[in-house]
Amino acid sequence: MNNKIKKFIKNFTYTFSANALSIIISTVLILIVPKYISVTNYGYWQLYIFYSSYISYMSLGLTDGAYLRFGGYEYKKLPKPAFVSQYWFLVFFDIVVNFSIALFYGLQSDDPSKTIVVIFTCLTGILVVPRSLLTFMLQATNRIKEFSIITILERIIYFFLVIVFLICGVRKFEFLIFADVIGKICSVIYSFFVCKELVLGKFESLKVSLKEILVNISVGSKLLFANFASMLIIGIVRFCIERNWSINTFGKISLALSISNMLMLFINAVAVILFPALRRTSEKNFPAIYRIMRSIIMVPLLGLLTFYFPAKILLSAWIPQYTESLVYMALLFPMCIYESKVLLLVNTYLKTLRKEKLMLVINLITVGISLVTTSIIVFIFNNFNLTILSITFLLALRCVVAELALARILKIQVKKDIILEISMTVVFIVVSWNLNNSIAMIVYFISYLLYLFIKKNEILSLIKNSRVLLKSK
């Protein structure tokens, strides 16, 4: 086994361990927390998670630009003084911006609970944005072990504190948020030690520092806005749900989204190591690698949709107060198929090929469609079912458009596979929503077997030729 294969397997082991732990912790929290706190408290907790997912984008694109520019570098070859300057620039910038947001919201808000959520969210921004520069550099330079430990440390502390609070009878959402903040603080401290050369040391000259900051922002802003727009596709729908219905409804739908998104943690484990690996790979191998990775992802993911049916029964028995939201998993569960493909394959390839502008255009178009369709469905028709279904529709639309654009660049054919996957998604949603749970599972399983029969030649070819994935000449 050559060194490249060993390195890939070693890095995958680290990221798989970190993300497997995250999946376990997320699963336990998804199952435990809603059981013991009120629907309202759960709603505010999910609102904090929702807001904090956006506050982390206050890097102006600097961290994204550094990630793109230095992806594939050796850590020791990074310009350390320039990164010290950029790190502390982010610290100062985020303190000013987040303090201003918290002050402004606090002065005009009439909801004390939401004010607490916003204040904690702003504190989170001060912690995670500067840290993202360090974690991005660890990923870009293939220091996957240290990056994984940062992830593991944050999640373990968060999980431990939440369980302690619940055992002690604490049922307020503020303490759940506090646990998350403490976990982030500890991970930030650890990141100082593993990236001390990027945090503590000699500053670069003001002229060079400003030049590096502006170059990274210029390079990364397209990727930042592309990722931000990607989140807005679902974010607009969730925001309208919270505004038009209630915090309780928002919490219930957030639970269904959390369950549907659990698979994304594992997919992210592969995406983390695939980008630097592709940067070191000849472009002539890109089409072959894409076809292999596509089959590796999509074949098992479509099969995993079968687990929705027993999961619905078990979760309904465990948290009956959320039975209504679990019904909507029938509409949301397929979103993991399209999000997984975009995160692991499409976006990774577009970043490697430096097509951030294309990512941005596709995501902005989808955001525009999301804004129009959601406004009509929510505020004119007031149709909750269609609102939830629109999430999967929008993500599928974005995925199909982006993959077709990428396929043109790589000069490969994917239309047949796209049609098959859309067909499987439609079958799953229709039978899950309209048929008895047991009958629906049987119908979908038969459909999946038919899908495997259609794909049998590609699957057999994949097994025979999977070593192509690890070649890089």
Short mmCIF file of N, CA, C and O in Angstrom, two decimals, residues 11-123:
data_model
loop_
_atom_site.label_atom_id
_atom_site.label_comp_id
_atom_site.label_asym_id
_atom_site.label_seq_id
_atom_site.Cartn_x
_atom_site.Cartn_y
_atom_site.Cartn_z
N ASN A 11 -6.33 9.86 7.31
CA ASN A 11 -7.13 11.07 7.45
C ASN A 11 -8.62 10.76 7.52
O ASN A 11 -9.37 11.37 8.29
N PHE A 12 -9.04 9.80 6.69
CA PHE A 12 -10.46 9.42 6.73
C PHE A 12 -10.82 8.83 8.09
O PHE A 12 -11.91 9.08 8.60
N THR A 13 -9.90 8.06 8.68
CA THR A 13 -10.16 7.47 9.99
C THR A 13 -10.37 8.55 11.04
O THR A 13 -11.28 8.48 11.86
N TYR A 14 -9.50 9.59 11.00
CA TYR A 14 -9.65 10.70 11.96
C TYR A 14 -10.98 11.41 11.78
O TYR A 14 -11.73 11.64 12.74
N THR A 15 -11.30 11.79 10.52
CA THR A 15 -12.53 12.53 10.29
C THR A 15 -13.76 11.66 10.51
O THR A 15 -14.79 12.14 11.00
N PHE A 16 -13.65 10.38 10.15
CA PHE A 16 -14.78 9.47 10.39
C PHE A 16 -15.03 9.34 11.89
O PHE A 16 -16.19 9.37 12.33
N SER A 17 -13.97 9.23 12.69
CA SER A 17 -14.13 9.10 14.14
C SER A 17 -14.78 10.34 14.72
O SER A 17 -15.71 10.25 15.53
N ALA A 18 -14.30 11.52 14.28
CA ALA A 18 -14.85 12.77 14.79
C ALA A 18 -16.32 12.92 14.40
O ALA A 18 -17.17 13.28 15.23
N ASN A 19 -16.63 12.62 13.15
CA ASN A 19 -18.00 12.77 12.68
C ASN A 19 -18.91 11.66 13.18
O ASN A 19 -20.10 11.89 13.40
N ALA A 20 -18.35 10.46 13.38
CA ALA A 20 -19.15 9.38 13.97
C ALA A 20 -19.55 9.76 15.39
O ALA A 20 -20.70 9.54 15.81
N LEU A 21 -18.60 10.35 16.12
CA LEU A 21 -18.91 10.81 17.48
C LEU A 21 -19.96 11.91 17.43
O LEU A 21 -20.88 11.94 18.27
N SER A 22 -19.83 12.82 16.48
CA SER A 22 -20.82 13.89 16.34
C SER A 22 -22.20 13.33 16.02
O SER A 22 -23.21 13.82 16.53
N ILE A 23 -22.24 12.30 15.17
CA ILE A 23 -23.51 11.67 14.84
C ILE A 23 -24.14 11.04 16.08
O ILE A 23 -25.33 11.20 16.35
N ILE A 24 -23.30 10.33 16.86
CA ILE A 24 -23.80 9.68 18.08
C ILE A 24 -24.33 10.73 19.06
O ILE A 24 -25.43 10.60 19.61
N ILE A 25 -23.54 11.79 19.26
CA ILE A 25 -23.94 12.85 20.19
C ILE A 25 -25.21 13.54 19.70
O ILE A 25 -26.16 13.76 20.47
N SER A 26 -25.25 13.87 18.41
CA SER A 26 -26.43 14.53 17.85
C SER A 26 -27.66 13.64 17.97
O SER A 26 -28.75 14.11 18.30
N THR A 27 -27.47 12.35 17.70
CA THR A 27 -28.59 11.41 17.79
C THR A 27 -29.13 11.33 19.21
O THR A 27 -30.35 11.38 19.43
N VAL A 28 -28.21 11.22 20.17
CA VAL A 28 -28.63 11.14 21.57
C VAL A 28 -29.35 12.41 21.99
O VAL A 28 -30.41 12.37 22.65
N LEU A 29 -28.79 13.57 21.59
CA LEU A 29 -29.42 14.84 21.97
C LEU A 29 -30.79 14.99 21.30
O LEU A 29 -31.74 15.48 21.91
N ILE A 30 -30.89 14.58 20.04
CA ILE A 30 -32.17 14.65 19.33
C ILE A 30 -33.22 13.77 20.02
O ILE A 30 -34.39 14.13 20.09
N LEU A 31 -32.77 12.62 20.54
CA LEU A 31 -33.69 11.70 21.20
C LEU A 31 -33.98 12.09 22.65
O LEU A 31 -35.10 11.89 23.13
N ILE A 32 -32.97 12.63 23.34
CA ILE A 32 -33.11 12.88 24.77
C ILE A 32 -33.71 14.25 25.09
O ILE A 32 -34.67 14.36 25.87
N VAL A 33 -33.16 15.31 24.49
CA VAL A 33 -33.56 16.67 24.87
C VAL A 33 -35.05 16.92 24.66
O VAL A 33 -35.73 17.42 25.57
N PRO A 34 -35.64 16.60 23.49
CA PRO A 34 -37.08 16.86 23.32
C PRO A 34 -37.95 16.08 24.30
O PRO A 34 -39.08 16.49 24.58
N LYS A 35 -37.42 14.98 24.83
CA LYS A 35 -38.18 14.17 25.78
C LYS A 35 -38.36 14.88 27.11
O LYS A 35 -39.37 14.70 27.79
N TYR A 36 -37.38 15.73 27.49
CA TYR A 36 -37.37 16.26 28.85
C TYR A 36 -37.56 17.77 28.96
O TYR A 36 -37.66 18.29 30.07
N ILE A 37 -37.57 18.48 27.85
CA ILE A 37 -37.84 19.91 27.94
C ILE A 37 -39.11 20.22 27.17
O ILE A 37 -39.54 19.45 26.31
N SER A 38 -39.69 21.38 27.46
CA SER A 38 -40.96 21.74 26.81
C SER A 38 -40.72 22.06 25.34
O SER A 38 -39.60 22.35 24.92
N VAL A 39 -41.79 22.02 24.58
CA VAL A 39 -41.71 22.32 23.15
C VAL A 39 -41.23 23.76 22.94
O VAL A 39 -40.45 24.04 22.03
N THR A 40 -41.66 24.67 23.81
CA THR A 40 -41.26 26.08 23.69
C THR A 40 -39.77 26.25 23.94
O THR A 40 -39.07 26.94 23.18
N ASN A 41 -39.26 25.62 25.02
CA ASN A 41 -37.82 25.71 25.30
C ASN A 41 -37.00 25.08 24.18
O ASN A 41 -35.93 25.57 23.81
N TYR A 42 -37.51 23.96 23.64
CA TYR A 42 -36.82 23.32 22.53
C TYR A 42 -36.80 24.24 21.31
O TYR A 42 -35.80 24.31 20.58
N GLY A 43 -37.89 24.96 21.10
CA GLY A 43 -37.97 25.89 19.97
C GLY A 43 -36.92 26.99 20.07
O GLY A 43 -36.26 27.32 19.08
N TYR A 44 -36.75 27.59 21.28
CA TYR A 44 -35.75 28.64 21.46
C TYR A 44 -34.33 28.09 21.33
O TYR A 44 -33.44 28.77 20.82
N TRP A 45 -34.12 26.86 21.80
CA TRP A 45 -32.81 26.22 21.64
C TRP A 45 -32.48 26.06 20.15
O TRP A 45 -31.37 26.35 19.70
N GLN A 46 -33.47 25.60 19.37
CA GLN A 46 -33.27 25.43 17.94
C GLN A 46 -33.10 26.77 17.23
O GLN A 46 -32.39 26.88 16.23
N LEU A 47 -33.75 27.81 17.76
CA LEU A 47 -33.60 29.15 17.18
C LEU A 47 -32.16 29.63 17.34
O LEU A 47 -31.59 30.25 16.43
N TYR A 48 -31.56 29.34 18.50
CA TYR A 48 -30.14 29.68 18.72
C TYR A 48 -29.25 28.94 17.73
O TYR A 48 -28.34 29.54 17.12
N ILE A 49 -29.50 27.65 17.55
CA ILE A 49 -28.70 26.86 16.60
C ILE A 49 -28.87 27.41 15.18
O ILE A 49 -27.91 27.50 14.40
N PHE A 50 -30.10 27.82 14.86
CA PHE A 50 -30.40 28.39 13.55
C PHE A 50 -29.64 29.70 13.33
O PHE A 50 -28.95 29.89 12.31
N TYR A 51 -29.72 30.62 14.30
CA TYR A 51 -29.04 31.91 14.18
C TYR A 51 -27.51 31.74 14.15
O TYR A 51 -26.82 32.40 13.38
N SER A 52 -27.00 30.87 15.02
CA SER A 52 -25.54 30.72 15.12
C SER A 52 -24.94 30.11 13.86
O SER A 52 -23.76 30.30 13.57
N SER A 53 -25.76 29.39 13.09
CA SER A 53 -25.26 28.84 11.83
C SER A 53 -25.00 29.95 10.81
O SER A 53 -24.21 29.77 9.87
N TYR A 54 -25.63 31.11 11.00
CA TYR A 54 -25.41 32.24 10.09
C TYR A 54 -24.35 33.20 10.61
O TYR A 54 -23.61 33.80 9.83
N ILE A 55 -24.25 33.35 11.92
CA ILE A 55 -23.30 34.30 12.49
C ILE A 55 -21.86 33.89 12.17
O ILE A 55 -20.95 34.72 12.12
N SER A 56 -21.66 32.59 11.92
CA SER A 56 -20.31 32.11 11.63
C SER A 56 -19.81 32.58 10.27
O SER A 56 -18.63 32.40 9.94
N TYR A 57 -20.68 33.20 9.47
CA TYR A 57 -20.27 33.68 8.14
C TYR A 57 -19.71 35.11 8.17
O TYR A 57 -19.44 35.69 7.12
N MET A 58 -19.53 35.67 9.35
CA MET A 58 -19.01 37.03 9.45
C MET A 58 -17.49 37.08 9.35
O MET A 58 -16.81 37.71 10.15
N SER A 59 -16.97 36.41 8.36
CA SER A 59 -15.52 36.43 8.14
C SER A 59 -15.17 37.26 6.92
O SER A 59 -13.99 37.40 6.58
N LEU A 60 -16.18 37.79 6.24
CA LEU A 60 -16.01 38.60 5.04
C LEU A 60 -15.42 37.80 3.87
O LEU A 60 -15.06 38.36 2.86
N GLY A 61 -15.31 36.49 4.05
CA GLY A 61 -14.70 35.66 3.01
C GLY A 61 -13.21 35.45 3.22
O GLY A 61 -12.57 34.73 2.44
N LEU A 62 -12.65 36.04 4.29
CA LEU A 62 -11.21 35.93 4.53
C LEU A 62 -10.78 34.48 4.75
O LEU A 62 -9.81 34.01 4.15
N THR A 63 -11.49 33.77 5.60
CA THR A 63 -11.11 32.38 5.88
C THR A 63 -11.31 31.49 4.67
O THR A 63 -10.51 30.59 4.41
N ASP A 64 -12.37 31.75 3.89
CA ASP A 64 -12.62 30.96 2.69
C ASP A 64 -11.53 31.19 1.64
O ASP A 64 -11.07 30.26 0.97
N GLY A 65 -11.10 32.47 1.52
CA GLY A 65 -10.05 32.79 0.58
C GLY A 65 -8.73 32.12 0.94
O GLY A 65 -8.02 31.60 0.07
N ALA A 66 -8.40 32.13 2.25
CA ALA A 66 -7.18 31.47 2.70
C ALA A 66 -7.24 29.97 2.43
O ALA A 66 -6.26 29.35 2.03
N TYR A 67 -8.43 29.40 2.63
CA TYR A 67 -8.62 27.97 2.39
C TYR A 67 -8.41 27.61 0.92
O TYR A 67 -7.74 26.63 0.58
N LEU A 68 -8.94 28.45 0.04
CA LEU A 68 -8.79 28.19 -1.39
C LEU A 68 -7.35 28.40 -1.86
O LEU A 68 -6.82 27.64 -2.66
N ARG A 69 -6.72 29.45 -1.35
CA ARG A 69 -5.37 29.79 -1.81
C ARG A 69 -4.31 28.82 -1.30
O ARG A 69 -3.34 28.51 -2.00
N PHE A 70 -4.50 28.33 -0.07
CA PHE A 70 -3.46 27.50 0.54
C PHE A 70 -3.84 26.02 0.64
O PHE A 70 -3.16 25.25 1.30
N GLY A 71 -4.97 25.64 0.00
CA GLY A 71 -5.35 24.23 -0.02
C GLY A 71 -4.29 23.38 -0.70
O GLY A 71 -3.89 23.68 -1.83
N GLY A 72 -3.78 22.36 -0.01
CA GLY A 72 -2.74 21.51 -0.56
C GLY A 72 -1.34 21.89 -0.10
O GLY A 72 -0.38 21.16 -0.38
N TYR A 73 -1.17 23.03 0.60
CA TYR A 73 0.13 23.45 1.12
C TYR A 73 0.57 22.56 2.28
O TYR A 73 -0.26 21.91 2.93
N GLU A 74 1.85 22.58 2.58
CA GLU A 74 2.37 22.02 3.81
C GLU A 74 2.24 23.08 4.90
O GLU A 74 2.50 24.26 4.66
N TYR A 75 1.86 22.65 6.11
CA TYR A 75 1.62 23.61 7.19
C TYR A 75 2.85 24.47 7.47
O TYR A 75 2.75 25.68 7.69
N LYS A 76 4.02 23.85 7.45
CA LYS A 76 5.26 24.57 7.78
C LYS A 76 5.60 25.65 6.76
O LYS A 76 6.40 26.55 7.05
N LYS A 77 4.99 25.58 5.56
CA LYS A 77 5.29 26.55 4.52
C LYS A 77 4.31 27.73 4.50
O LYS A 77 4.42 28.62 3.66
N LEU A 78 3.34 27.73 5.42
CA LEU A 78 2.40 28.85 5.49
C LEU A 78 3.12 30.12 5.96
O LEU A 78 4.02 30.05 6.80
N PRO A 79 2.74 31.28 5.44
CA PRO A 79 3.33 32.56 5.90
C PRO A 79 2.78 32.94 7.27
O PRO A 79 1.77 33.63 7.38
N LYS A 80 3.43 32.47 8.31
CA LYS A 80 2.90 32.59 9.68
C LYS A 80 2.58 34.02 10.11
O LYS A 80 1.49 34.28 10.64
N PRO A 81 3.50 35.01 9.95
CA PRO A 81 3.19 36.37 10.40
C PRO A 81 1.92 36.95 9.75
O PRO A 81 1.15 37.65 10.40
N ALA A 82 1.71 36.62 8.48
CA ALA A 82 0.51 37.12 7.79
C ALA A 82 -0.75 36.54 8.41
O ALA A 82 -1.77 37.24 8.55
N PHE A 83 -0.70 35.28 8.84
CA PHE A 83 -1.87 34.66 9.46
C PHE A 83 -2.11 35.18 10.87
O PHE A 83 -3.25 35.27 11.32
N VAL A 84 -1.05 35.53 11.58
CA VAL A 84 -1.21 36.14 12.92
C VAL A 84 -1.99 37.45 12.78
O VAL A 84 -2.93 37.72 13.54
N SER A 85 -1.60 38.25 11.79
CA SER A 85 -2.27 39.53 11.58
C SER A 85 -3.75 39.32 11.22
O SER A 85 -4.63 40.01 11.73
N GLN A 86 -4.00 38.35 10.36
CA GLN A 86 -5.38 38.10 9.92
C GLN A 86 -6.24 37.54 11.04
O GLN A 86 -7.42 37.87 11.14
N TYR A 87 -5.66 36.71 11.90
CA TYR A 87 -6.42 36.14 13.01
C TYR A 87 -6.92 37.25 13.94
O TYR A 87 -8.11 37.29 14.29
N TRP A 88 -6.02 38.14 14.32
CA TRP A 88 -6.41 39.19 15.26
C TRP A 88 -7.28 40.26 14.61
O TRP A 88 -8.06 40.92 15.28
N PHE A 89 -7.16 40.42 13.30
CA PHE A 89 -8.09 41.29 12.59
C PHE A 89 -9.52 40.74 12.72
O PHE A 89 -10.46 41.49 12.99
N LEU A 90 -9.67 39.41 12.55
CA LEU A 90 -10.99 38.78 12.69
C LEU A 90 -11.53 38.91 14.11
O LEU A 90 -12.73 39.14 14.30
N VAL A 91 -10.66 38.76 15.10
CA VAL A 91 -11.10 38.90 16.50
C VAL A 91 -11.66 40.29 16.74
O VAL A 91 -12.77 40.46 17.27
N PHE A 92 -10.90 41.31 16.35
CA PHE A 92 -11.33 42.70 16.57
C PHE A 92 -12.60 43.00 15.78
O PHE A 92 -13.56 43.57 16.31
N PHE A 93 -12.64 42.60 14.52
CA PHE A 93 -13.79 42.88 13.66
C PHE A 93 -15.06 42.25 14.22
O PHE A 93 -16.12 42.89 14.28
N ASP A 94 -14.97 40.99 14.66
CA ASP A 94 -16.16 40.30 15.14
C ASP A 94 -16.62 40.80 16.50
O ASP A 94 -17.82 40.75 16.81
N ILE A 95 -15.70 41.27 17.34
CA ILE A 95 -16.12 41.87 18.61
C ILE A 95 -16.96 43.11 18.34
O ILE A 95 -18.04 43.30 18.92
N VAL A 96 -16.50 43.97 17.43
CA VAL A 96 -17.21 45.21 17.12
C VAL A 96 -18.58 44.92 16.49
O VAL A 96 -19.60 45.45 16.93
N VAL A 97 -18.60 44.05 15.49
CA VAL A 97 -19.85 43.77 14.76
C VAL A 97 -20.87 43.07 15.65
O VAL A 97 -22.04 43.46 15.70
N ASN A 98 -20.44 42.02 16.36
CA ASN A 98 -21.39 41.26 17.17
C ASN A 98 -21.89 42.04 18.38
O ASN A 98 -23.06 41.91 18.77
N PHE A 99 -21.02 42.86 18.98
CA PHE A 99 -21.48 43.72 20.08
C PHE A 99 -22.53 44.70 19.58
O PHE A 99 -23.54 44.95 20.26
N SER A 100 -22.33 45.24 18.38
CA SER A 100 -23.29 46.20 17.81
C SER A 100 -24.64 45.53 17.54
O SER A 100 -25.70 46.10 17.81
N ILE A 101 -24.60 44.31 17.01
CA ILE A 101 -25.84 43.57 16.73
C ILE A 101 -26.60 43.29 18.03
O ILE A 101 -27.82 43.51 18.11
N ALA A 102 -25.88 42.82 19.05
CA ALA A 102 -26.52 42.49 20.33
C ALA A 102 -27.13 43.74 20.97
O ALA A 102 -28.25 43.70 21.49
N LEU A 103 -26.40 44.85 20.91
CA LEU A 103 -26.89 46.10 21.50
C LEU A 103 -28.13 46.60 20.76
O LEU A 103 -29.13 46.96 21.38
N PHE A 104 -28.07 46.59 19.44
CA PHE A 104 -29.21 47.07 18.63
C PHE A 104 -30.45 46.23 18.89
O PHE A 104 -31.54 46.76 19.11
N TYR A 105 -30.30 44.90 18.87
CA TYR A 105 -31.45 44.03 19.06
C TYR A 105 -32.01 44.16 20.48
O TYR A 105 -33.23 44.19 20.68
N GLY A 106 -31.11 44.24 21.45
CA GLY A 106 -31.54 44.34 22.84
C GLY A 106 -32.35 45.59 23.12
O GLY A 106 -33.28 45.58 23.94
N LEU A 107 -32.03 46.70 22.44
CA LEU A 107 -32.72 47.97 22.67
C LEU A 107 -34.12 48.00 22.06
O LEU A 107 -34.99 48.71 22.56
N GLN A 108 -34.34 47.23 20.99
CA GLN A 108 -35.65 47.31 20.31
C GLN A 108 -36.51 46.06 20.47
O GLN A 108 -37.65 46.04 20.03
N SER A 109 -35.99 45.01 21.11
CA SER A 109 -36.74 43.75 21.24
C SER A 109 -37.73 43.80 22.41
O SER A 109 -37.45 44.38 23.46
N ASP A 110 -38.88 43.16 22.22
CA ASP A 110 -39.86 43.04 23.30
C ASP A 110 -40.03 41.59 23.73
O ASP A 110 -40.97 41.25 24.45
N ASP A 111 -39.13 40.71 23.26
CA ASP A 111 -39.16 39.29 23.62
C ASP A 111 -37.86 38.94 24.35
O ASP A 111 -36.81 38.76 23.71
N PRO A 112 -37.89 38.86 25.69
CA PRO A 112 -36.66 38.60 26.46
C PRO A 112 -35.96 37.30 26.06
O PRO A 112 -34.73 37.23 26.03
N SER A 113 -36.74 36.28 25.74
CA SER A 113 -36.14 34.99 25.37
C SER A 113 -35.37 35.10 24.06
O SER A 113 -34.26 34.58 23.93
N LYS A 114 -35.94 35.79 23.09
CA LYS A 114 -35.23 35.98 21.82
C LYS A 114 -34.00 36.84 22.00
O LYS A 114 -32.98 36.65 21.32
N THR A 115 -34.08 37.81 22.91
CA THR A 115 -32.92 38.67 23.18
C THR A 115 -31.77 37.83 23.73
O THR A 115 -30.60 38.01 23.33
N ILE A 116 -32.08 36.91 24.63
CA ILE A 116 -31.05 36.01 25.18
C ILE A 116 -30.44 35.17 24.06
O ILE A 116 -29.22 34.99 23.99
N VAL A 117 -31.30 34.68 23.17
CA VAL A 117 -30.82 33.88 22.03
C VAL A 117 -29.85 34.70 21.17
O VAL A 117 -28.78 34.22 20.78
N VAL A 118 -30.22 35.94 20.88
CA VAL A 118 -29.38 36.79 20.02
C VAL A 118 -28.04 37.11 20.70
O VAL A 118 -26.99 37.08 20.06
N ILE A 119 -28.06 37.41 22.00
CA ILE A 119 -26.83 37.74 22.72
C ILE A 119 -25.87 36.55 22.71
O ILE A 119 -24.67 36.70 22.44
N PHE A 120 -26.38 35.36 23.01
CA PHE A 120 -25.54 34.17 22.98
C PHE A 120 -25.03 33.87 21.57
O PHE A 120 -23.90 33.42 21.39
N THR A 121 -25.87 34.15 20.58
CA THR A 121 -25.46 33.94 19.19
C THR A 121 -24.29 34.84 18.83
O THR A 121 -23.32 34.41 18.18
N CYS A 122 -24.36 36.10 19.25
CA CYS A 122 -23.28 37.05 18.98
C CYS A 122 -21.99 36.64 19.69
O CYS A 122 -20.89 36.77 19.13
N LEU A 123 -22.11 36.12 20.90
CA LEU A 123 -20.93 35.62 21.61
C LEU A 123 -20.32 34.44 20.85
O LEU A 123 -19.08 34.34 20.73
#
